[in-house]
Coordinates of C-alpha atoms (C1' of nucleotides) in Angstrom, one line a residue:
Chain A
M1 CA 97.3 119.0 54.5
K2 CA 100.3 120.6 55.3
S3 CA 103.1 120.4 53.1
I4 CA 107.2 120.9 54.2
F5 CA 110.3 119.5 54.6
I6 CA 111.1 117.2 57.0
D7 CA 113.9 118.5 57.9
E8 CA 112.0 121.8 58.1
F9 CA 109.2 119.9 60.4
F10 CA 112.2 118.7 62.8
D11 CA 113.9 122.4 63.2
M12 CA 110.4 124.1 64.0
T13 CA 109.5 121.6 66.5
S14 CA 112.9 121.5 67.5
T15 CA 112.8 125.5 68.0
T16 CA 109.5 126.4 69.0
T17 CA 109.6 123.4 71.8
S18 CA 113.7 123.1 71.6
L19 CA 114.4 119.3 71.8
K20 CA 110.9 117.8 72.4
T21 CA 110.4 115.2 70.0
N22 CA 107.4 112.3 69.8
P23 CA 108.7 109.1 71.1
N24 CA 107.4 106.2 70.3
V25 CA 104.9 104.7 72.5
S26 CA 104.1 100.7 73.0
V27 CA 102.7 98.6 75.5
D28 CA 104.0 95.6 77.0
C29 CA 102.0 92.8 78.8
V30 CA 103.9 90.3 81.6
V31 CA 101.5 87.3 81.4
F32 CA 102.1 84.9 84.1
G33 CA 100.9 81.8 84.0
F34 CA 100.0 78.8 86.2
D35 CA 99.8 75.4 86.7
V36 CA 100.8 72.0 88.2
E37 CA 104.6 73.1 87.7
G38 CA 104.4 76.6 89.2
L39 CA 104.6 79.8 88.2
K40 CA 105.7 80.6 84.4
V41 CA 105.6 83.6 82.2
L42 CA 104.5 84.1 78.9
L43 CA 107.4 85.1 76.5
I44 CA 107.9 85.4 72.5
E45 CA 110.8 84.9 70.1
Q46 CA 110.5 88.5 68.1
R47 CA 110.7 86.8 65.0
P48 CA 111.0 83.4 63.4
V49 CA 114.5 82.3 63.2
G50 CA 115.7 78.6 62.4
D51 CA 116.7 75.9 65.2
T52 CA 118.4 78.2 67.8
L53 CA 116.1 80.1 69.5
G54 CA 116.2 83.9 69.0
Q55 CA 116.2 86.6 71.6
L56 CA 113.3 86.5 74.0
A57 CA 111.0 89.3 74.9
L58 CA 107.7 89.7 76.7
P59 CA 105.1 90.7 74.1
G60 CA 104.5 94.2 73.0
D61 CA 103.7 96.6 70.3
L62 CA 103.3 100.0 69.2
V63 CA 100.0 101.8 70.7
L64 CA 97.5 102.9 67.7
Q65 CA 96.0 106.0 67.0
N66 CA 92.6 105.6 68.2
E67 CA 92.5 102.9 71.3
N68 CA 93.3 103.8 74.8
L69 CA 96.0 102.0 76.6
D70 CA 94.3 99.6 78.2
Q71 CA 92.7 98.9 74.9
S72 CA 95.9 98.7 73.0
A73 CA 97.5 96.0 75.5
K74 CA 94.2 93.5 74.9
R75 CA 94.8 94.2 71.1
V76 CA 98.5 93.1 71.3
L77 CA 98.5 90.7 73.2
K78 CA 96.0 88.9 71.4
E79 CA 97.5 89.8 67.7
L80 CA 100.6 88.2 69.0
T81 CA 99.2 85.2 71.0
H82 CA 95.9 85.0 70.5
L83 CA 94.9 85.6 73.9
D84 CA 92.0 87.5 74.8
G85 CA 89.6 87.9 77.5
L86 CA 92.1 87.8 80.3
Y87 CA 92.3 91.1 83.0
L88 CA 95.1 92.9 81.9
K89 CA 96.6 95.6 85.1
Q90 CA 98.6 98.7 84.1
F91 CA 101.4 98.7 86.5
Q92 CA 104.3 101.3 85.6
T93 CA 106.0 103.1 82.4
F94 CA 109.4 102.5 81.4
G95 CA 110.8 105.4 79.7
D96 CA 114.8 105.6 79.7
P97 CA 116.3 106.7 76.8
D98 CA 118.4 103.8 76.1
R99 CA 115.7 101.3 77.1
V100 CA 116.5 100.1 73.5
S101 CA 120.1 98.8 73.6
N102 CA 119.8 95.6 74.4
V103 CA 118.5 94.4 71.5
K104 CA 120.0 92.0 69.2
D105 CA 118.3 91.6 66.0
Q106 CA 118.8 95.0 65.0
E107 CA 116.4 94.5 61.6
W108 CA 113.3 93.8 63.7
L109 CA 113.9 96.8 65.9
R110 CA 114.1 98.8 62.6
N111 CA 111.3 97.5 61.4
F112 CA 109.3 97.8 65.3
R113 CA 109.8 101.3 65.1
D114 CA 108.2 104.1 63.7
D115 CA 110.8 105.9 63.3
P116 CA 114.1 104.9 64.1
A117 CA 115.4 107.8 65.6
A118 CA 113.0 108.3 68.1
R119 CA 113.0 106.6 71.6
V120 CA 110.5 104.1 72.9
I121 CA 108.6 104.5 75.8
T122 CA 106.3 101.6 77.3
V123 CA 103.0 101.2 79.4
A124 CA 103.8 97.8 81.5
Y125 CA 100.8 95.5 82.1
Y126 CA 100.6 92.2 83.9
S127 CA 97.9 89.3 84.1
I128 CA 98.0 85.9 85.3
V129 CA 96.0 83.0 83.9
K130 CA 95.3 79.7 84.1
M131 CA 97.5 78.1 81.7
E132 CA 95.2 75.5 80.4
N133 CA 92.8 78.2 80.1
Y134 CA 94.7 80.1 77.9
Q135 CA 96.9 78.0 75.3
P136 CA 99.2 80.8 73.4
E137 CA 99.2 80.6 69.2
A138 CA 102.0 82.5 68.0
A139 CA 101.1 85.0 65.3
S140 CA 102.6 84.3 61.4
F141 CA 104.9 87.5 61.7
A142 CA 106.0 86.2 65.0
G143 CA 108.4 83.6 66.1
K144 CA 107.7 80.9 69.2
I145 CA 106.2 81.5 72.3
I146 CA 107.0 79.7 75.5
W147 CA 106.5 79.6 79.1
Q148 CA 109.3 80.4 81.1
P149 CA 109.5 79.4 84.8
V150 CA 109.9 82.8 86.3
D151 CA 112.9 82.0 88.3
Q152 CA 114.7 80.8 85.1
V153 CA 113.9 84.0 82.9
P154 CA 117.1 84.6 80.4
D155 CA 118.2 87.4 79.3
L156 CA 115.7 89.8 77.2
A157 CA 115.2 92.4 74.9
F158 CA 115.1 96.3 75.7
D159 CA 114.8 96.5 79.9
H160 CA 112.2 93.4 79.7
N161 CA 113.9 91.9 82.4
K162 CA 113.3 94.7 84.8
I163 CA 109.8 95.3 83.6
F164 CA 109.5 91.8 84.6
D165 CA 110.7 92.0 87.7
T166 CA 109.2 94.6 88.5
A167 CA 105.3 93.1 87.5
L168 CA 106.5 89.9 90.0
T169 CA 106.9 92.2 92.8
R170 CA 104.0 94.1 91.8
L171 CA 101.8 90.7 91.5
R172 CA 102.8 89.4 94.6
E173 CA 102.0 92.7 96.6
E174 CA 98.4 92.5 94.9
F175 CA 97.9 89.1 95.6
E176 CA 98.5 89.8 99.0
L177 CA 95.4 92.3 99.5
K178 CA 92.8 91.1 97.7
N179 CA 92.4 88.0 95.7
I180 CA 93.2 88.1 91.8
A181 CA 92.8 85.2 91.2
F182 CA 89.8 85.1 88.9
E183 CA 91.2 82.7 86.0
L184 CA 93.9 80.8 87.7
L185 CA 91.8 77.6 88.5
P186 CA 89.5 75.6 87.2
E187 CA 86.1 76.6 87.9
K188 CA 85.4 74.0 90.4
F189 CA 88.5 73.7 92.1
T190 CA 89.8 72.5 95.8
L191 CA 90.7 74.7 99.0
S192 CA 94.2 73.0 98.3
Q193 CA 94.6 74.0 94.6
L194 CA 93.8 77.3 95.8
Q195 CA 96.4 77.0 98.6
R196 CA 99.1 75.6 95.7
L197 CA 98.3 78.9 93.8
H198 CA 98.8 81.3 96.8
E199 CA 102.0 79.5 97.4
M200 CA 103.5 79.6 93.9
V201 CA 102.7 82.7 93.3
L202 CA 103.7 84.3 96.6
G203 CA 106.7 81.9 96.4
V204 CA 106.4 80.8 100.3
D205 CA 105.0 77.5 102.2
L206 CA 101.4 78.3 103.8
D207 CA 99.6 76.8 106.8
K208 CA 96.8 74.6 105.4
R209 CA 94.4 75.4 109.0
N210 CA 95.2 79.1 109.2
F211 CA 94.9 79.5 105.4
R212 CA 91.6 77.9 105.3
K213 CA 90.7 80.0 108.6
K214 CA 91.7 83.1 106.7
L215 CA 89.1 82.0 103.7
K216 CA 86.4 82.0 106.1
M217 CA 85.9 85.6 106.7
K218 CA 86.6 86.5 102.9
T219 CA 83.9 86.1 100.9
G220 CA 83.8 85.3 97.4
L221 CA 83.9 81.3 97.9
V222 CA 80.9 79.1 97.4
A223 CA 80.7 75.7 98.5
L224 CA 79.4 73.0 95.8
D225 CA 77.5 70.0 96.4
E226 CA 80.2 67.8 94.6
K227 CA 83.3 66.5 95.2
Q228 CA 86.6 66.1 93.5
T229 CA 86.6 63.0 91.5
G230 CA 89.4 60.8 89.7
V231 CA 92.0 60.9 92.2
D232 CA 93.8 58.5 94.6
H233 CA 92.7 59.1 97.8
K234 CA 89.7 61.1 99.8
P235 CA 88.3 63.4 97.8
A236 CA 88.2 67.5 98.3
Q237 CA 85.3 69.2 98.6
L238 CA 84.4 71.5 95.6
F239 CA 84.3 75.1 95.4
K240 CA 83.8 78.0 93.1
Y241 CA 84.7 81.8 93.1
K242 CA 81.2 84.2 93.3
P243 CA 80.9 85.6 89.6
R244 CA 82.7 88.6 89.4
K245 CA 83.2 90.9 86.5
H246 CA 85.8 93.0 84.8
A247 CA 85.7 95.0 81.4
Chain B
M1 CA 119.3 114.6 56.6
K2 CA 116.4 113.2 54.8
S3 CA 114.5 115.5 53.0
I4 CA 110.8 114.4 52.2
F5 CA 107.5 116.3 52.5
I6 CA 105.6 115.7 55.8
D7 CA 102.4 114.3 54.0
E8 CA 104.4 111.6 52.5
F9 CA 106.3 111.2 55.8
F10 CA 102.6 110.7 57.4
D11 CA 101.8 108.2 54.7
M12 CA 104.8 106.6 54.8
T13 CA 104.1 105.5 58.3
S14 CA 100.7 105.1 57.8
T15 CA 101.3 102.4 54.9
T16 CA 104.3 100.6 57.0
T17 CA 102.9 100.7 60.3
S18 CA 99.2 100.7 59.5
L19 CA 97.8 103.1 61.9
K20 CA 100.1 103.5 64.1
T21 CA 101.6 107.3 65.1
N22 CA 103.8 108.9 67.2
P23 CA 101.9 110.0 69.9
N24 CA 103.1 113.5 72.3
V25 CA 104.2 112.0 75.2
S26 CA 103.8 114.3 78.6
V27 CA 104.5 113.8 82.3
D28 CA 102.3 115.7 84.8
C29 CA 102.9 116.3 88.6
V30 CA 100.5 116.2 91.4
V31 CA 102.2 117.9 94.0
F32 CA 100.3 118.2 97.2
G33 CA 101.0 120.9 99.7
F34 CA 100.9 120.9 103.5
D35 CA 100.4 123.3 106.0
V36 CA 98.4 124.2 109.1
E37 CA 94.8 124.9 107.1
G38 CA 95.1 121.4 105.3
L39 CA 96.2 119.3 102.4
K40 CA 96.2 121.6 99.0
V41 CA 97.2 120.6 95.4
L42 CA 99.5 122.3 93.3
L43 CA 97.3 123.9 90.0
I44 CA 98.7 126.0 87.1
E45 CA 97.2 128.7 84.9
Q46 CA 98.2 127.3 81.4
R47 CA 99.2 130.9 80.9
P48 CA 98.7 134.2 81.7
V49 CA 95.0 135.2 81.5
G50 CA 93.8 139.1 82.5
D51 CA 91.5 139.6 85.4
T52 CA 89.2 136.4 86.0
L53 CA 91.3 133.3 86.4
G54 CA 92.0 131.1 83.3
Q55 CA 91.7 126.9 83.3
L56 CA 93.5 125.4 86.0
A57 CA 95.9 122.6 84.9
L58 CA 98.2 119.9 86.9
P59 CA 101.9 121.3 86.2
G60 CA 102.8 118.9 83.3
D61 CA 104.8 119.1 79.7
L62 CA 106.1 117.3 76.7
V63 CA 108.9 114.8 77.5
L64 CA 112.7 115.9 76.1
Q65 CA 114.7 113.8 74.0
N66 CA 117.4 112.6 76.0
E67 CA 115.6 112.5 79.8
N68 CA 114.0 109.8 81.2
L69 CA 110.8 110.0 82.6
D70 CA 111.7 111.1 86.1
Q71 CA 114.4 112.9 85.0
S72 CA 111.6 114.8 82.8
A73 CA 108.9 115.2 85.9
K74 CA 111.8 116.9 87.6
R75 CA 112.5 119.6 85.2
V76 CA 108.9 120.1 83.6
L77 CA 108.1 120.9 87.5
K78 CA 110.7 123.2 87.7
E79 CA 110.8 125.0 84.8
L80 CA 106.9 125.9 86.0
T81 CA 107.0 126.6 89.1
H82 CA 110.8 126.5 90.4
L83 CA 110.0 123.5 92.7
D84 CA 113.1 121.4 92.9
G85 CA 114.7 118.7 95.0
L86 CA 110.9 116.9 95.7
Y87 CA 110.8 113.2 95.6
L88 CA 108.2 112.6 92.8
K89 CA 107.1 109.3 92.4
Q90 CA 105.6 107.7 89.0
F91 CA 101.9 106.2 90.0
Q92 CA 100.0 106.0 86.5
T93 CA 99.7 106.6 83.0
F94 CA 97.0 108.2 81.3
G95 CA 96.2 108.2 77.5
D96 CA 92.7 107.9 76.2
P97 CA 92.7 109.2 73.0
D98 CA 90.1 112.2 73.6
R99 CA 91.7 113.3 77.1
V100 CA 92.5 116.4 75.2
S101 CA 88.9 117.7 75.0
N102 CA 88.3 119.6 78.2
V103 CA 90.8 122.1 76.9
K104 CA 89.3 125.7 76.8
D105 CA 92.2 127.4 75.2
Q106 CA 92.7 125.8 72.0
E107 CA 95.4 128.1 71.2
W108 CA 97.7 127.3 74.3
L109 CA 96.9 123.7 73.2
R110 CA 97.9 124.3 69.8
N111 CA 101.5 125.6 71.1
F112 CA 101.7 122.8 73.4
R113 CA 101.3 120.0 70.8
D114 CA 104.3 119.1 68.8
D115 CA 101.9 118.3 66.3
P116 CA 98.3 118.8 66.5
A117 CA 97.2 115.7 65.1
A118 CA 98.8 113.8 67.7
R119 CA 97.1 112.4 71.1
V120 CA 99.3 113.2 73.9
I121 CA 99.5 110.3 76.2
T122 CA 100.7 111.3 79.9
V123 CA 102.7 109.5 83.0
A124 CA 101.5 111.0 85.9
Y125 CA 103.9 111.8 89.0
Y126 CA 102.9 112.5 92.5
S127 CA 104.8 113.9 95.4
I128 CA 103.6 115.9 99.0
V129 CA 105.6 118.8 100.3
K130 CA 105.7 121.1 103.3
M131 CA 104.3 124.7 101.5
E132 CA 106.7 126.7 103.6
N133 CA 109.8 125.1 102.3
Y134 CA 108.5 125.5 98.9
Q135 CA 107.4 128.5 97.6
P136 CA 106.6 128.0 93.8
E137 CA 107.0 130.6 91.4
A138 CA 105.0 131.3 88.2
A139 CA 107.7 130.4 85.0
S140 CA 107.6 133.7 83.2
F141 CA 105.7 132.1 80.0
A142 CA 102.8 130.7 82.2
G143 CA 100.0 131.8 84.7
K144 CA 99.5 132.1 88.0
I145 CA 99.8 129.1 90.4
I146 CA 97.9 128.3 93.3
W147 CA 97.8 126.1 96.2
Q148 CA 94.0 124.4 95.8
P149 CA 92.9 122.6 99.2
V150 CA 92.0 119.2 98.0
D151 CA 88.4 118.8 98.9
Q152 CA 87.7 122.1 96.5
V153 CA 89.0 121.1 93.3
P154 CA 87.6 122.8 90.3
D155 CA 87.2 121.7 86.7
L156 CA 90.5 121.1 85.6
A157 CA 92.2 121.0 82.0
F158 CA 92.5 117.5 80.1
D159 CA 91.5 114.8 82.3
H160 CA 93.2 116.2 85.1
N161 CA 90.4 115.7 87.5
K162 CA 90.7 112.0 87.3
I163 CA 94.4 112.1 87.5
F164 CA 94.1 113.9 90.5
D165 CA 91.6 111.7 91.9
T166 CA 94.0 108.9 91.4
A167 CA 97.1 110.1 92.8
L168 CA 94.6 111.1 96.3
T169 CA 93.7 107.9 96.6
R170 CA 97.6 106.4 96.2
L171 CA 99.0 109.2 97.9
R172 CA 96.8 107.8 101.2
E173 CA 97.6 104.0 100.1
E174 CA 101.3 105.0 100.3
F175 CA 101.1 106.7 103.3
E176 CA 99.4 104.0 105.5
L177 CA 102.3 101.7 104.8
K178 CA 105.7 103.8 104.9
N179 CA 105.8 107.4 105.4
I180 CA 106.6 109.4 103.3
A181 CA 106.4 112.2 105.1
F182 CA 110.0 113.4 104.6
E183 CA 109.9 117.1 103.9
L184 CA 106.4 117.5 105.1
L185 CA 107.4 119.2 108.8
P186 CA 109.9 121.6 109.7
E187 CA 113.5 120.2 110.5
K188 CA 112.3 120.0 114.3
F189 CA 108.7 119.1 114.9
T190 CA 106.6 117.9 117.5
L191 CA 104.6 114.6 117.9
S192 CA 101.4 116.2 117.6
Q193 CA 102.5 118.2 114.4
L194 CA 103.0 114.5 113.0
Q195 CA 99.9 113.3 114.0
R196 CA 98.0 116.4 112.2
L197 CA 99.8 115.7 109.0
H198 CA 98.5 112.2 109.2
E199 CA 95.3 113.2 110.1
M200 CA 95.2 115.9 107.2
V201 CA 96.4 113.4 104.2
L202 CA 94.6 110.4 105.0
G203 CA 91.5 112.5 106.3
V204 CA 90.7 111.0 109.2
D205 CA 91.2 111.5 112.9
L206 CA 94.0 109.3 115.4
D207 CA 93.9 108.5 118.9
K208 CA 96.7 110.3 120.8
R209 CA 98.1 107.2 122.2
N210 CA 97.8 104.2 120.0
F211 CA 99.5 107.0 117.1
R212 CA 102.3 107.3 119.6
K213 CA 102.7 103.6 120.2
K214 CA 102.7 102.4 116.7
L215 CA 105.6 105.4 116.3
K216 CA 107.5 103.8 119.2
M217 CA 108.1 100.9 116.7
K218 CA 108.7 102.3 113.7
T219 CA 112.3 103.7 113.6
G220 CA 113.2 106.7 112.2
L221 CA 112.1 109.3 114.5
V222 CA 114.7 110.5 116.9
A223 CA 114.1 112.5 120.1
L224 CA 115.8 115.9 120.3
D225 CA 117.1 118.0 123.5
E226 CA 115.2 120.6 123.1
K227 CA 111.4 122.4 123.6
Q228 CA 109.1 123.7 121.5
T229 CA 109.0 127.3 122.3
G230 CA 106.7 130.4 121.5
V231 CA 103.3 128.7 122.5
D232 CA 100.9 129.4 124.9
H233 CA 100.6 126.0 126.6
K234 CA 103.1 123.5 128.2
P235 CA 105.6 123.1 125.0
A236 CA 106.7 119.9 123.6
Q237 CA 109.5 117.5 123.0
L238 CA 111.0 117.9 119.4
F239 CA 111.9 115.4 116.9
K240 CA 113.4 115.1 113.8
Y241 CA 113.8 112.4 111.3
K242 CA 116.8 110.1 110.8
P243 CA 118.4 111.6 107.4
R244 CA 117.3 109.6 104.6
K245 CA 118.1 109.8 101.0
H246 CA 116.6 110.8 97.5
A247 CA 118.1 110.9 93.8
Chain C
dC1 C1' 100.8 135.6 142.2
dA2 C1' 96.5 132.6 141.7
dA3 C1' 93.1 131.0 138.7
dA4 C1' 92.0 129.8 134.6
dC5 C1' 93.3 128.2 130.0
dT6 C1' 95.7 125.1 126.5
dA7 C1' 98.1 121.7 124.5
dA8 C1' 101.3 117.2 126.1
dG9 C1' 102.2 113.7 127.7
dT10 C1' 100.9 108.8 129.7
dG11 C1' 99.0 103.2 130.8
dT12 C1' 95.8 99.7 130.6
dA13 C1' 92.2 96.3 129.6
dT14 C1' 90.1 94.1 125.8
dA15 C1' 89.3 92.5 121.2
dT16 C1' 90.7 91.2 116.9
dT17 C1' 94.5 88.8 114.1
dA18 C1' 97.9 86.0 113.3
dT19 C1' 100.8 81.5 114.1
dA20 C1' 102.0 77.7 115.6
dC21 C1' 100.5 72.7 115.6
dA22 C1' 98.7 67.0 115.0
dC23 C1' 95.3 63.1 114.3
dT24 C1' 91.3 61.5 112.1
dT25 C1' 88.9 60.3 108.0
dA26 C1' 87.4 59.0 103.4
dG27 C1' 88.5 56.6 99.5
dT28 C1' 91.7 54.0 96.1
dT29 C1' 95.0 51.1 95.3
dG30 C1' 97.5 46.6 95.2
Chain D
dC1 C1' 91.9 44.2 104.1
dA2 C1' 96.0 46.3 104.5
dA3 C1' 98.8 50.2 102.7
dC4 C1' 98.8 54.8 101.3
dT5 C1' 97.3 59.3 100.1
dA6 C1' 95.4 64.0 100.3
dA7 C1' 91.6 65.9 103.1
dG8 C1' 89.5 68.0 107.0
dT9 C1' 89.6 70.0 111.5
dG10 C1' 90.7 73.2 117.1
dT11 C1' 92.8 75.2 120.1
dA12 C1' 96.6 77.2 122.7
dT13 C1' 99.4 81.7 122.4
dA14 C1' 101.7 85.4 120.7
dA15 C1' 101.1 90.0 118.8
dT16 C1' 98.5 93.8 117.0
dA17 C1' 94.6 97.0 117.0
dT18 C1' 91.6 99.5 119.5
dA19 C1' 89.3 101.9 122.9
dC20 C1' 89.4 105.3 126.6
dA21 C1' 90.6 110.0 131.1
dC22 C1' 93.1 112.1 134.1
dT23 C1' 97.5 114.7 135.1
dT24 C1' 101.1 118.2 133.8
dA25 C1' 103.4 122.3 132.3
dG26 C1' 103.7 126.3 130.9
dT27 C1' 100.9 130.8 129.1
dT28 C1' 98.0 134.2 130.1
dT29 C1' 94.3 137.0 132.4
dG30 C1' 92.6 139.6 136.3

DNA sequence: CAAACTAAGTGTATATTATACACTTAGTTG
DNA sequence: CAACTAAGTGTATAATATACACTTAGTTTG
């Protein structure tokens, strides 16, 4: 292995390639969760603190050497929250040199980065899940995990507010085009539940009849021979999605 | 400045942060060009070679320490091709560990990367310009620059074929929504020229009357008091865009 | 200078899609 | 059995998208 002084190493790179340097690269995951109360986002405390909650952030960590970006996002999310098997979509990469400036826990930050002098460029992913199917558990080294309503997101570490806002916009755009509601409802669900999902994600009210009219045109929905049970009103017809595959 | 052996440096990082490493981060630019012949893409030879053309690639280079990603894309494109002032849109980041494997010029590759052991993660941008307004000139250290028709793109270095295909798909999607045809036509242009532009980018034929009907609804187009000159048929009315701003 | 050529320019009818809107029905609860 | 709740259903109207062909203005050619 080459053996040179590290300051020489830096000099060498800076002479041959000017100011080029190796940044840290991370992935961050914006996981939206859906339940009866509405649309929420998964946030973590960067590490355990006492009684008051530490600064919150999106779950994220550095990319490892031999994994691709999609794999990295899956792994990081699983390590931090034990969530697995969800569909994560890459949507944008954030690389402002000072995006690290809003981290209050400087000790945590020094530990997070390989090289304290390096900046961190982050590749951002989003996903949306049904909360009751995906109950996160904090990793031992991490702090608390919370589901925060999307209209009450506090000041986050790094530029994570910007990342979150971008993700929500993109989620809504995608949602109007193709349904990415794979995991958002019980296996068997009613059309009203599906409509409420759309209303919550898009943040609008929809007309029941028009909503159902559009559904009829789209494929992918299968009526079952079953009815809803345990409700104090006329039970609704149950449906399921035609099975689809994800990597 | 810290002064330690570089192999120790690598060991240190690998013990404190497991397999984490600092990849190289680059930007790549997919610049589409439009002229009477159709839609083309800007490719460069990685460095000058003799009579036969070396392997082609999208223009790209490593990100510098104190620039954000958008700035980096602008700078790199300018350094390699002297193209400046175009609107570059980030669309996806590519980070497969082996995306470097299709580079035939290994010597060039060693020189390109800071650290030969590191992988290269690249943030990809696209743009579209009117070719006659933007005539690229190769940098002294680079090889030839060519405009290649989008349906005749050869085997490119890295995973640049994949990046190119993704860019073309995204360009077409964007183009149908909002017009990003800021720079694609002469300052004064006819509606037929505008229609041909759309047909070339989207790869379809459009109906003249319906095309114009839709145009009327959209703002941003201003009829001039002038007519086309120097054509061997009925001269067309000239139009211009309402001025718009880019960063 | 007339005929032939070229692309410009223009409107209507039809089909598709989006929206607005209110009552009846089936089951549950008290 | 009366009251309650959400399920379920259709039609009329508006907006948008598509299909389609002839006349016009200027240029070139014989």
